[in-house]
Amino acid sequence: MMESLDIVSLIETNPITKLTNDYNNKLLMKIKENFTETEQQLFVSSFYCYLNYNSTTDFVIDLDNVWKWLEFASKFTAIRTLEKSFILNKDYKIFASPNSEANKKKKKKRGGHNIQKVMMTIKTFKLFCIKAETKKAKEIHEYFVKLEEILQQTIQEESDELKQQLSIKEKELEENKKMLEESEKITKCNEIPTIYIFNIDTTRENPELKIGVTHNVSKRIKPYKQICKHGKLEFTHTVENTNLKTMEYYIHSLLSFSRVKDEVFQIDVEQAKLIVLNVINLFETVSITNNSEKVLKLNQLLEKTKPEIKISTAEIACQTDFDENIPETTPLLFYDTNIKDNFNQFINEMCIVRNDVEVSSKDIEGLYRLWNKEKPKKETFHAFKHYLDTRFKPCRLEKQDKNHVVYGYKGVSLKEIEYKKKVLQSDAQTFIFQVCKFSPSGTILNTTLLEEYQKWKQSVCKEINGNEANEIKDYLKDCEYTMYSTIWTPYGNGQGYYGLYLKSDEYKSKKTSSTGKKVYKIHIETNEILGTWDTIAKASQYENISSTKMSHAVRLKKIFNNDYFYTTNN
């Protein structure tokens, strides 16, 4: 029989403070904070037992030492509880007491049973404490419940702490990896002509990028790294056989819309990379000395480029109302999410998207203006054109005007608009529906409209009361088909309406195609004829300006470059 362990003495003489010097950890602190003195003693004894004995095979707990402590009425009651709940020779064992002379004498004098020694395993003893159904047993039961909760809390805290440590370690490794990659980039680019993008602060939601050129990246960004705690070299690209300063100036010009100061731009990193790479590609192609190779490369670029570049500037110029030179930066407005959403909404509400339809540039741009209810800024119109060029196919329309070639887009057309009269009848309404015509691309000056209204009144025997201007204005101010603004027409510029024109102008336009006068380009000083064209449309196409501007120049004999003017009189 194994030597017994006096568990009661162990519990009652070993407070938890004895452990703190050797095991001062979170678990012990929690036990001291949450356990009573008795519960602390139970923990120490349990801990001691686990260190020194096998809890399921070593029978070291003597029932004689614990039944009174557990507040059983008698040892017999304790044995009955043990027999009812546990298995003999597995959970506990019964040994006959040694046949000492003293025991034999007691038997002879008193008689009765043999004295039995009941020994339990440590695990059985713990379960026996719970089964006892005494006050002490309830205390021990509560101890185990509290111990389980504290163990769970401690394990969770230790687990969370470990996760945090791992996360910090991973972050450190990632930072080291980035530093290594950045170092490799710098090493590769030393003493080599290089374009670089340096992110001043990677923690910012809207990045500010230093974009420039250098022959030594490490020296160039060294002061930035010292000043910018969270700075990062985002991009490098070596370039050869290229004028770096010219390329840098070109890139900065393209990014001028996002310039913060000098060479610092507020723009998305990926967008900046895309723009820079496209510029590099263009410069490298242009710098190719072998002409055949250069032509081949340019043709490859042409195939990848948006199809609108295949239409000459002269042809496009006469198709839109914004024929000024388009800044290279304005298509970048296309990347503004709000603007793009606005364009998408217009297409969804006002257009038909289908492969077999088409629309002229003037009509779709005119309707977009009316749909906005205000005249968009020039940059927005350029962005809209870029949007149309990207989403649809720019082309020469199948349905042509005899006066000039019409360009537009295949894959989109305008939904049919039903122009309705107002419920309240008026002379202004009757005049507009009889003499004028609503059209997305229509324009008419206020003075022209007033003049035609007065003529119409006379023709139908209506009184001219001097209030005609207000009558027209009152009718059109809340008309959804027109918009009042400063406009430009072949007859001059001034205040007027978009979305409306005279029916008679439509007839004049058709007539011009067959009876239009010749246009002459005349030198101011010598009156020498520098050029001749059969129509304004042909003159505008050859001279690379819009037909409306050409018409305006002819009518006013506008002088260009202090050198020449256009006229129909010779």
Coordinates of C-alpha atoms in Angstrom, one line a residue:
M1 CA 0.0 0.0 0.0
M2 CA 1.3 3.5 -1.0
E3 CA 2.1 5.8 1.9
S4 CA -0.9 8.0 2.6
L5 CA -1.0 11.8 2.1
D6 CA -2.5 13.9 4.9
I7 CA -4.6 16.1 2.6
V8 CA -6.4 17.9 5.4
S9 CA -3.2 19.0 7.0
L10 CA -1.9 20.0 3.6
I11 CA -4.9 22.2 2.9
E12 CA -5.1 23.8 6.2
T13 CA -1.4 24.7 6.6
N14 CA -0.6 26.0 3.1
P15 CA -2.0 29.4 2.1
I16 CA -1.5 30.6 -1.4
T17 CA 1.0 33.3 -0.4
K18 CA 3.6 30.5 -0.2
L19 CA 3.5 30.2 -3.9
T20 CA 3.7 33.8 -5.0
N21 CA 7.5 34.1 -4.9
D22 CA 7.8 31.2 -7.4
Y23 CA 4.6 31.5 -9.4
N24 CA 3.7 35.2 -9.5
N25 CA 1.5 35.2 -12.6
K26 CA -1.9 36.3 -13.7
L27 CA -3.7 33.1 -12.6
L28 CA -2.5 33.3 -9.0
M29 CA -3.4 37.0 -8.8
K30 CA -6.9 36.2 -9.9
I31 CA -7.1 33.4 -7.4
K32 CA -6.0 35.7 -4.6
E33 CA -8.5 38.3 -5.7
N34 CA -11.5 36.0 -6.1
F35 CA -11.0 33.1 -3.7
T36 CA -11.6 32.9 0.1
E37 CA -8.7 31.7 2.3
T38 CA -10.2 28.2 2.4
E39 CA -10.5 28.1 -1.4
Q40 CA -6.9 29.3 -1.8
Q41 CA -5.7 26.5 0.4
L42 CA -7.7 24.0 -1.7
F43 CA -5.9 25.3 -4.8
V44 CA -2.5 25.0 -3.3
S45 CA -3.1 21.4 -2.1
S46 CA -4.5 20.4 -5.5
F47 CA -1.5 22.0 -7.2
Y48 CA 0.8 20.1 -4.9
C49 CA -0.9 16.8 -5.5
Y50 CA -0.7 17.2 -9.3
L51 CA 3.0 17.9 -9.0
N52 CA 3.7 14.8 -6.9
Y53 CA 1.1 12.1 -7.7
N54 CA -0.9 10.5 -10.5
S55 CA -4.4 11.7 -9.8
T56 CA -6.1 8.5 -11.1
T57 CA -3.7 5.6 -10.2
D58 CA -2.1 6.6 -6.9
F59 CA -4.3 5.7 -3.9
V60 CA -2.9 8.2 -1.4
I61 CA -5.9 9.8 0.3
D62 CA -6.9 8.1 3.6
L63 CA -10.7 8.2 4.4
D64 CA -9.8 8.4 8.1
N65 CA -8.1 11.7 7.5
V66 CA -11.0 13.4 5.6
W67 CA -14.5 12.1 6.7
K68 CA -14.7 14.4 9.8
W69 CA -13.3 17.4 7.9
L70 CA -16.0 16.9 5.3
E71 CA -18.5 16.9 8.1
F72 CA -19.9 13.4 7.7
A73 CA -21.8 12.1 10.7
S74 CA -19.7 8.9 10.9
K75 CA -17.1 7.0 8.9
F76 CA -19.8 4.5 8.0
T77 CA -21.9 7.2 6.3
A78 CA -18.8 8.3 4.4
I79 CA -18.1 4.7 3.3
R80 CA -21.7 4.2 2.1
T81 CA -21.4 7.4 0.0
L82 CA -18.2 6.1 -1.5
E83 CA -19.7 2.7 -2.3
K84 CA -22.8 4.1 -3.9
S85 CA -20.9 6.6 -6.2
F86 CA -17.5 5.0 -7.0
I87 CA -16.0 1.7 -8.2
L88 CA -14.0 -0.4 -5.8
N89 CA -10.4 -1.1 -6.8
K90 CA -10.6 1.6 -9.5
D91 CA -11.6 4.7 -7.6
Y92 CA -10.8 3.5 -4.1
K93 CA -9.3 0.5 -2.4
I94 CA -10.0 -1.2 1.0
F95 CA -7.0 -2.5 2.9
A96 CA -7.1 -4.6 6.1
S97 CA -5.2 -2.9 8.9
P98 CA -1.9 -4.4 9.9
N99 CA -2.2 -7.3 12.4
S100 CA -0.3 -5.6 15.1
E101 CA -0.3 -6.9 18.7
A102 CA -2.2 -3.9 19.8
N103 CA -5.0 -4.6 17.3
K104 CA -5.2 -8.2 18.4
K105 CA -5.5 -7.3 22.0
K106 CA -8.3 -4.8 21.2
K107 CA -10.2 -7.5 19.3
K108 CA -9.9 -9.9 22.3
K109 CA -11.1 -7.3 24.7
R110 CA -13.9 -5.6 22.6
G111 CA -14.6 -7.9 19.7
G112 CA -16.3 -6.3 16.6
H113 CA -15.0 -5.8 13.0
N114 CA -11.6 -5.7 11.6
I115 CA -10.4 -2.1 11.3
Q116 CA -10.5 -1.2 7.5
K117 CA -8.2 1.4 5.8
V118 CA -10.0 3.0 2.8
M119 CA -7.7 4.7 0.3
M120 CA -8.8 7.0 -2.5
T121 CA -7.1 8.5 -5.6
I122 CA -6.8 12.3 -5.7
K123 CA -9.5 12.4 -8.5
T124 CA -11.9 10.3 -6.4
F125 CA -11.3 12.5 -3.4
K126 CA -12.3 15.6 -5.3
L127 CA -15.5 14.0 -6.7
F128 CA -16.2 12.5 -3.2
C129 CA -16.1 16.0 -1.8
I130 CA -18.8 17.1 -4.2
K131 CA -21.0 14.0 -3.6
A132 CA -20.9 14.4 0.2
E133 CA -23.9 16.8 0.3
T134 CA -22.6 18.5 3.4
K135 CA -22.0 22.2 4.0
K136 CA -18.3 21.7 3.4
A137 CA -19.0 19.8 0.2
K138 CA -21.1 22.8 -1.1
E139 CA -18.1 25.1 -0.4
I140 CA -15.8 22.8 -2.3
H141 CA -18.3 22.6 -5.2
E142 CA -18.4 26.4 -5.4
Y143 CA -14.6 26.4 -5.4
F144 CA -14.4 24.2 -8.5
V145 CA -17.0 26.3 -10.4
K146 CA -15.1 29.5 -9.6
L147 CA -11.8 27.9 -10.5
E148 CA -13.2 26.8 -13.9
E149 CA -14.3 30.4 -14.7
I150 CA -11.0 31.9 -13.6
L151 CA -9.1 29.3 -15.7
Q152 CA -11.2 30.2 -18.8
Q153 CA -10.7 33.9 -18.3
T154 CA -6.9 33.4 -17.9
I155 CA -6.7 31.2 -20.9
Q156 CA -8.6 33.7 -23.0
E157 CA -6.5 36.6 -21.8
E158 CA -3.3 34.7 -22.5
S159 CA -4.6 33.7 -25.9
D160 CA -5.5 37.4 -26.8
E161 CA -2.1 38.5 -25.6
L162 CA -0.4 35.9 -27.7
K163 CA -2.4 37.0 -30.8
Q164 CA -1.4 40.6 -30.2
Q165 CA 2.2 39.6 -29.9
L166 CA 2.0 37.6 -33.1
S167 CA 0.2 40.5 -34.8
I168 CA 3.0 42.9 -33.8
K169 CA 5.6 40.4 -34.9
E170 CA 3.9 40.1 -38.3
K171 CA 3.7 43.8 -38.7
E172 CA 7.4 44.1 -37.9
L173 CA 8.2 41.5 -40.5
E174 CA 6.0 43.2 -43.1
E175 CA 7.7 46.5 -42.3
N176 CA 11.1 44.9 -42.6
K177 CA 10.1 43.3 -45.9
K178 CA 8.9 46.7 -47.3
M179 CA 12.2 48.3 -46.1
L180 CA 14.1 45.6 -47.9
E181 CA 12.1 46.0 -51.1
E182 CA 12.6 49.8 -51.0
S183 CA 16.3 49.3 -50.4
E184 CA 16.5 47.0 -53.4
K185 CA 14.6 49.6 -55.5
I186 CA 17.0 52.3 -54.5
T187 CA 20.1 50.2 -55.0
K188 CA 19.0 49.3 -58.6
C189 CA 18.4 52.9 -59.5
N190 CA 21.6 54.5 -58.2
E191 CA 23.4 56.5 -60.8
I192 CA 20.7 55.7 -63.4
P193 CA 18.2 58.2 -64.8
T194 CA 15.1 57.4 -62.9
I195 CA 11.5 58.6 -62.4
Y196 CA 10.3 58.1 -58.9
I197 CA 7.1 58.5 -56.9
F198 CA 7.6 59.0 -53.1
N199 CA 4.5 58.9 -50.8
I200 CA 5.1 61.5 -48.1
D201 CA 2.8 59.9 -45.6
T202 CA 1.3 56.4 -46.1
T203 CA -1.1 56.9 -43.2
R204 CA -3.1 59.6 -45.0
E205 CA -6.4 58.8 -46.5
N206 CA -5.6 61.2 -49.5
P207 CA -2.0 60.5 -50.4
E208 CA 0.4 63.3 -51.3
L209 CA 3.1 62.2 -53.8
K210 CA 6.4 63.7 -54.6
I211 CA 7.0 62.9 -58.3
G212 CA 10.3 63.7 -59.9
V213 CA 13.4 62.6 -61.8
T214 CA 16.9 61.9 -60.6
H215 CA 20.2 60.2 -61.4
N216 CA 20.6 58.9 -57.8
V217 CA 17.4 57.8 -56.0
S218 CA 19.1 57.1 -52.6
K219 CA 20.5 60.6 -52.3
R220 CA 17.4 62.2 -53.6
I221 CA 15.0 60.6 -51.2
K222 CA 17.3 60.6 -48.2
P223 CA 16.1 64.0 -46.9
Y224 CA 12.5 62.9 -47.4
K225 CA 13.0 59.8 -45.3
Q226 CA 14.4 61.9 -42.5
I227 CA 11.6 64.4 -42.5
C228 CA 8.7 62.0 -43.4
K229 CA 8.3 59.4 -40.6
H230 CA 5.7 57.4 -42.6
G231 CA 7.2 58.1 -46.1
K232 CA 7.5 55.3 -48.7
L233 CA 9.1 55.0 -52.1
E234 CA 6.1 53.7 -54.1
F235 CA 7.5 53.5 -57.6
T236 CA 10.7 53.8 -59.6
H237 CA 11.3 53.4 -63.3
T238 CA 14.7 53.8 -65.1
V239 CA 14.6 55.7 -68.4
E240 CA 17.3 56.0 -71.0
N241 CA 17.8 58.2 -74.1
T242 CA 15.3 60.6 -72.9
N243 CA 15.4 64.2 -71.7
L244 CA 14.5 63.8 -68.1
K245 CA 13.5 67.4 -67.5
T246 CA 11.2 67.4 -70.5
M247 CA 9.5 64.2 -69.3
E248 CA 9.2 65.6 -65.8
Y249 CA 7.7 68.8 -67.0
Y250 CA 5.2 66.8 -69.1
I251 CA 4.2 64.6 -66.2
H252 CA 3.8 67.6 -63.9
S253 CA 1.6 69.4 -66.5
L254 CA -0.7 66.4 -66.8
L255 CA -1.0 66.3 -63.0
S256 CA -1.4 70.0 -62.5
F257 CA -5.1 69.6 -61.6
S258 CA -3.9 67.8 -58.4
R259 CA -0.8 69.9 -57.6
V260 CA -0.4 70.8 -53.9
K261 CA 3.0 72.6 -54.3
D262 CA 6.0 72.4 -56.6
E263 CA 6.5 68.6 -57.3
V264 CA 3.9 67.4 -54.7
F265 CA 0.5 66.1 -56.0
Q266 CA -2.6 64.8 -54.2
I267 CA -3.6 61.8 -56.3
D268 CA -4.2 58.1 -55.8
V269 CA -0.9 56.1 -56.0
E270 CA -2.2 53.7 -58.7
Q271 CA -3.5 56.5 -60.8
A272 CA -0.2 58.3 -60.6
K273 CA 1.7 55.1 -61.6
L274 CA -0.6 54.6 -64.6
I275 CA -0.1 58.2 -65.8
V276 CA 3.6 58.1 -65.4
L277 CA 4.0 54.7 -67.2
N278 CA 1.9 56.0 -70.1
V279 CA 4.2 59.1 -70.4
I280 CA 7.3 56.9 -70.2
N281 CA 5.9 54.6 -72.9
L282 CA 5.1 57.6 -75.2
F283 CA 8.6 59.1 -74.7
E284 CA 10.4 55.8 -75.3
T285 CA 8.4 55.3 -78.5
V286 CA 9.1 58.8 -79.8
S287 CA 12.8 58.5 -79.0
I288 CA 13.3 55.3 -81.2
T289 CA 15.8 56.2 -83.9
N290 CA 14.9 53.3 -86.3
N291 CA 12.0 54.8 -88.3
S292 CA 10.5 51.4 -89.2
E293 CA 10.6 50.3 -85.6
K294 CA 9.1 53.6 -84.5
V295 CA 6.2 53.3 -87.0
L296 CA 5.5 49.7 -85.8
K297 CA 5.5 50.8 -82.2
L298 CA 3.2 53.7 -82.9
N299 CA 0.8 51.5 -84.8
Q300 CA 0.7 49.1 -81.8
L301 CA -0.1 52.1 -79.5
L302 CA -2.8 53.2 -81.9
E303 CA -4.5 49.9 -81.7
K304 CA -4.5 50.1 -77.9
T305 CA -5.6 53.7 -77.8
K306 CA -9.2 54.8 -77.7
P307 CA -10.7 55.1 -81.2
E308 CA -11.5 58.8 -80.9
I309 CA -7.9 59.7 -81.9
K310 CA -8.6 58.3 -85.4
I311 CA -10.9 61.2 -86.1
S312 CA -9.0 64.4 -87.0
T313 CA -9.3 67.4 -84.9
A314 CA -10.7 69.4 -87.8
E315 CA -13.5 67.0 -88.2
I316 CA -14.4 66.9 -84.5
A317 CA -14.2 70.7 -84.1
C318 CA -17.3 71.4 -86.1
Q319 CA -19.4 68.8 -84.2
T320 CA -19.3 70.3 -80.7
D321 CA -20.0 73.6 -78.9
F322 CA -16.6 73.6 -77.1
D323 CA -14.1 73.6 -79.9
E324 CA -11.3 75.3 -77.9
N325 CA -8.1 73.2 -77.6
I326 CA -8.9 70.5 -75.0
P327 CA -6.5 70.6 -72.1
E328 CA -4.7 67.3 -71.6
T329 CA -5.6 67.3 -68.0
T330 CA -9.4 67.5 -68.3
P331 CA -10.1 63.8 -69.2
L332 CA -8.6 63.0 -65.8
L333 CA -11.8 64.5 -64.3
F334 CA -13.3 61.2 -65.6
Y335 CA -11.7 59.6 -62.5
D336 CA -13.9 61.7 -60.2
T337 CA -16.5 59.2 -58.9
N338 CA -19.2 61.9 -58.6
I339 CA -18.8 63.1 -62.1
K340 CA -18.8 59.6 -63.5
D341 CA -21.9 58.8 -61.5
N342 CA -23.6 61.9 -63.0
F343 CA -22.7 60.8 -66.6
N344 CA -24.0 57.3 -65.9
Q345 CA -27.3 58.7 -64.5
F346 CA -27.8 60.8 -67.6
I347 CA -27.2 57.9 -69.9
N348 CA -29.6 55.7 -67.9
E349 CA -32.4 58.3 -67.8
M350 CA -32.1 59.9 -71.3
C351 CA -30.5 57.5 -73.7
I352 CA -30.9 54.1 -75.3
V353 CA -27.8 51.9 -75.2
R354 CA -27.9 49.4 -78.1
N355 CA -25.4 48.2 -80.7
D356 CA -27.6 49.2 -83.7
V357 CA -28.2 52.9 -82.8
E358 CA -26.2 56.1 -83.1
V359 CA -26.3 59.8 -82.1
S360 CA -24.5 63.0 -83.2
S361 CA -22.1 64.6 -80.8
K362 CA -24.0 67.9 -80.8
D363 CA -27.3 66.2 -79.9
I364 CA -26.0 64.1 -77.0
E365 CA -23.9 66.9 -75.6
G366 CA -26.8 69.4 -76.0
L367 CA -29.2 67.1 -74.2
Y368 CA -26.7 66.6 -71.3
R369 CA -26.5 70.4 -70.9
L370 CA -30.3 70.7 -70.8
W371 CA -30.6 67.7 -68.4
N372 CA -28.2 69.4 -66.0
K373 CA -30.4 72.5 -65.9
E374 CA -27.3 74.6 -65.9
K375 CA -24.4 75.1 -68.3
P376 CA -21.6 72.7 -67.2
K377 CA -18.1 74.1 -66.9
K378 CA -15.8 73.6 -69.9
E379 CA -13.7 71.0 -68.0
T380 CA -16.8 69.0 -67.2
F381 CA -17.9 69.0 -70.9
H382 CA -14.4 67.7 -71.9
A383 CA -14.7 65.0 -69.2
F384 CA -18.1 64.1 -70.6
K385 CA -16.6 63.8 -74.1
H386 CA -13.9 61.6 -72.7
Y387 CA -16.6 59.5 -71.0
L388 CA -18.5 59.1 -74.3
D389 CA -15.3 58.2 -76.2
T390 CA -14.5 55.6 -73.6
R391 CA -17.9 54.0 -73.3
F392 CA -19.1 54.2 -76.9
K393 CA -17.6 54.0 -80.3
P394 CA -16.8 57.4 -82.0
C395 CA -17.7 57.3 -85.7
R396 CA -18.9 59.0 -88.8
L397 CA -22.7 58.6 -88.6
E398 CA -24.5 56.6 -91.3
K399 CA -27.1 59.3 -91.6
Q400 CA -25.3 62.4 -92.9
D401 CA -26.2 66.1 -93.4
K402 CA -25.6 67.4 -96.9
N403 CA -24.0 70.6 -95.4
H404 CA -21.1 68.8 -93.6
V405 CA -19.9 65.5 -92.3
V406 CA -21.6 64.5 -89.1
Y407 CA -19.7 62.7 -86.4
G408 CA -21.0 61.1 -83.2
Y409 CA -21.2 57.8 -81.4
K410 CA -22.4 54.3 -82.3
G411 CA -24.1 52.2 -79.5
V412 CA -26.1 55.0 -78.0
S413 CA -29.0 57.2 -79.1
L414 CA -31.4 59.7 -77.4
K415 CA -34.8 58.5 -76.1
E416 CA -37.6 60.2 -78.0
I417 CA -38.8 63.4 -76.3
E418 CA -42.4 64.3 -76.5
Y419 CA -42.6 68.1 -76.5
K420 CA -45.9 69.0 -74.8
K421 CA -47.8 72.3 -74.6
K422 CA -48.7 73.8 -71.3
V423 CA -52.3 73.6 -70.2
L424 CA -52.6 77.4 -70.1
Q425 CA -52.7 78.7 -73.7
S426 CA -50.7 81.8 -74.6
D427 CA -49.5 83.7 -77.7
A428 CA -45.9 82.9 -76.8
Q429 CA -46.7 79.2 -76.7
T430 CA -48.5 79.3 -80.0
F431 CA -45.6 81.2 -81.6
I432 CA -43.0 78.8 -80.3
F433 CA -44.8 75.7 -81.5
Q434 CA -45.5 77.3 -84.9
V435 CA -42.3 79.1 -85.7
C436 CA -39.6 77.4 -83.6
K437 CA -38.5 73.8 -83.0
F438 CA -37.2 72.2 -79.8
S439 CA -33.9 70.3 -80.2
P440 CA -31.1 69.3 -77.8
S441 CA -28.6 70.9 -80.1
G442 CA -30.7 74.0 -80.9
T443 CA -29.6 77.6 -80.0
I444 CA -31.3 80.9 -80.5
L445 CA -30.4 84.5 -79.3
N446 CA -32.9 86.3 -77.2
T447 CA -32.9 89.3 -79.6
T448 CA -33.6 86.9 -82.6
L449 CA -36.4 85.2 -80.7
L450 CA -38.0 88.6 -79.7
E451 CA -37.7 89.9 -83.3
E452 CA -39.3 86.8 -84.8
Y453 CA -42.1 86.9 -82.1
Q454 CA -43.0 90.4 -83.0
K455 CA -43.0 89.5 -86.7
W456 CA -45.3 86.6 -86.0
K457 CA -47.7 88.8 -84.1
Q458 CA -48.0 91.2 -87.0
S459 CA -48.5 88.3 -89.4
V460 CA -51.5 87.0 -87.4
C461 CA -52.8 90.5 -86.6
K462 CA -51.9 90.5 -82.9
E463 CA -51.2 93.7 -81.1
I464 CA -47.6 94.6 -80.4
N465 CA -47.8 95.8 -76.8
G466 CA -44.1 96.2 -75.9
N467 CA -44.3 93.3 -73.4
E468 CA -43.2 90.6 -75.9
A469 CA -39.8 90.1 -74.2
N470 CA -41.5 89.3 -70.9
E471 CA -44.1 87.1 -72.5
I472 CA -41.3 84.9 -74.1
K473 CA -39.3 85.0 -70.9
D474 CA -42.2 84.0 -68.7
Y475 CA -43.1 81.1 -70.9
L476 CA -39.6 79.7 -71.3
K477 CA -38.3 80.3 -67.7
D478 CA -39.8 77.1 -66.4
C479 CA -39.8 75.1 -69.7
E480 CA -38.0 71.8 -69.2
Y481 CA -36.9 71.7 -72.9
T482 CA -34.8 74.9 -72.9
M483 CA -32.1 76.6 -70.8
Y484 CA -31.4 80.4 -70.6
S485 CA -27.7 81.2 -70.8
T486 CA -24.9 83.0 -72.6
I487 CA -24.8 81.2 -76.0
W488 CA -22.8 81.4 -79.2
T489 CA -24.5 81.0 -82.6
P490 CA -23.5 81.6 -86.2
Y491 CA -25.2 84.9 -85.9
G492 CA -23.3 86.2 -82.9
N493 CA -23.1 85.5 -79.2
G494 CA -25.1 86.8 -76.3
Q495 CA -28.0 85.9 -74.0
G496 CA -30.3 83.3 -75.4
Y497 CA -31.6 79.8 -75.1
Y498 CA -30.2 76.3 -75.6
G499 CA -32.7 73.7 -76.9
L500 CA -34.6 75.9 -79.3
Y501 CA -34.1 77.1 -82.9
L502 CA -36.1 78.6 -85.8
K503 CA -37.6 76.3 -88.3
S504 CA -36.5 78.7 -91.0
D505 CA -32.9 78.1 -90.0
E506 CA -33.3 74.4 -90.8
Y507 CA -34.4 75.4 -94.3
K508 CA -31.5 77.8 -94.6
S509 CA -29.1 75.1 -93.6
K510 CA -30.3 72.7 -96.2
K511 CA -30.2 75.4 -98.9
T512 CA -26.7 76.4 -98.0
S513 CA -25.4 73.0 -99.1
S514 CA -26.2 73.6 -102.7
T515 CA -26.1 77.4 -103.0
G516 CA -23.5 78.4 -100.3
K517 CA -21.1 81.1 -101.3
K518 CA -17.4 80.5 -101.7
V519 CA -15.1 81.4 -98.8
Y520 CA -11.8 83.3 -99.5
K521 CA -8.8 83.7 -97.2
I522 CA -7.4 87.2 -97.8
H523 CA -4.0 88.7 -96.8
I524 CA -4.6 92.0 -95.0
E525 CA -1.9 94.1 -96.6
T526 CA -1.7 92.7 -100.2
N527 CA -5.3 91.5 -100.6
E528 CA -3.8 88.3 -102.0
I529 CA -6.1 85.3 -102.0
L530 CA -4.4 82.7 -99.8
G531 CA -7.1 80.0 -100.2
T532 CA -10.5 79.3 -101.6
W533 CA -13.3 76.8 -100.6
D534 CA -16.7 76.1 -102.0
T535 CA -18.5 76.2 -98.6
I536 CA -18.0 77.3 -95.0
A537 CA -18.0 73.6 -94.0
K538 CA -15.1 72.8 -96.3
A539 CA -13.2 76.0 -95.2
S540 CA -13.6 75.1 -91.5
Q541 CA -12.4 71.6 -92.1
Y542 CA -9.3 72.6 -94.0
E543 CA -8.4 75.4 -91.6
N544 CA -9.0 73.2 -88.5
I545 CA -11.7 75.4 -86.8
S546 CA -15.4 74.8 -86.2
S547 CA -17.9 75.7 -88.9
T548 CA -19.7 78.0 -86.4
K549 CA -16.5 79.9 -85.7
M550 CA -15.8 80.1 -89.5
S551 CA -19.2 81.5 -90.1
H552 CA -18.7 84.0 -87.3
A553 CA -15.3 85.0 -88.7
V554 CA -16.7 85.4 -92.2
R555 CA -19.6 87.6 -91.1
L556 CA -17.4 89.9 -88.9
K557 CA -14.3 89.7 -91.1
K558 CA -12.3 88.8 -88.0
I559 CA -8.5 89.2 -88.4
F560 CA -6.3 86.3 -87.4
N561 CA -2.7 86.7 -86.2
N562 CA -2.7 90.3 -87.6
D563 CA -2.2 88.6 -91.0
Y564 CA -5.4 87.4 -92.7
F565 CA -9.2 87.2 -92.7
Y566 CA -12.0 85.2 -94.3
T567 CA -14.8 86.6 -96.5
T568 CA -17.4 85.5 -99.0
N569 CA -16.9 88.7 -101.1
N570 CA -14.1 88.8 -103.7

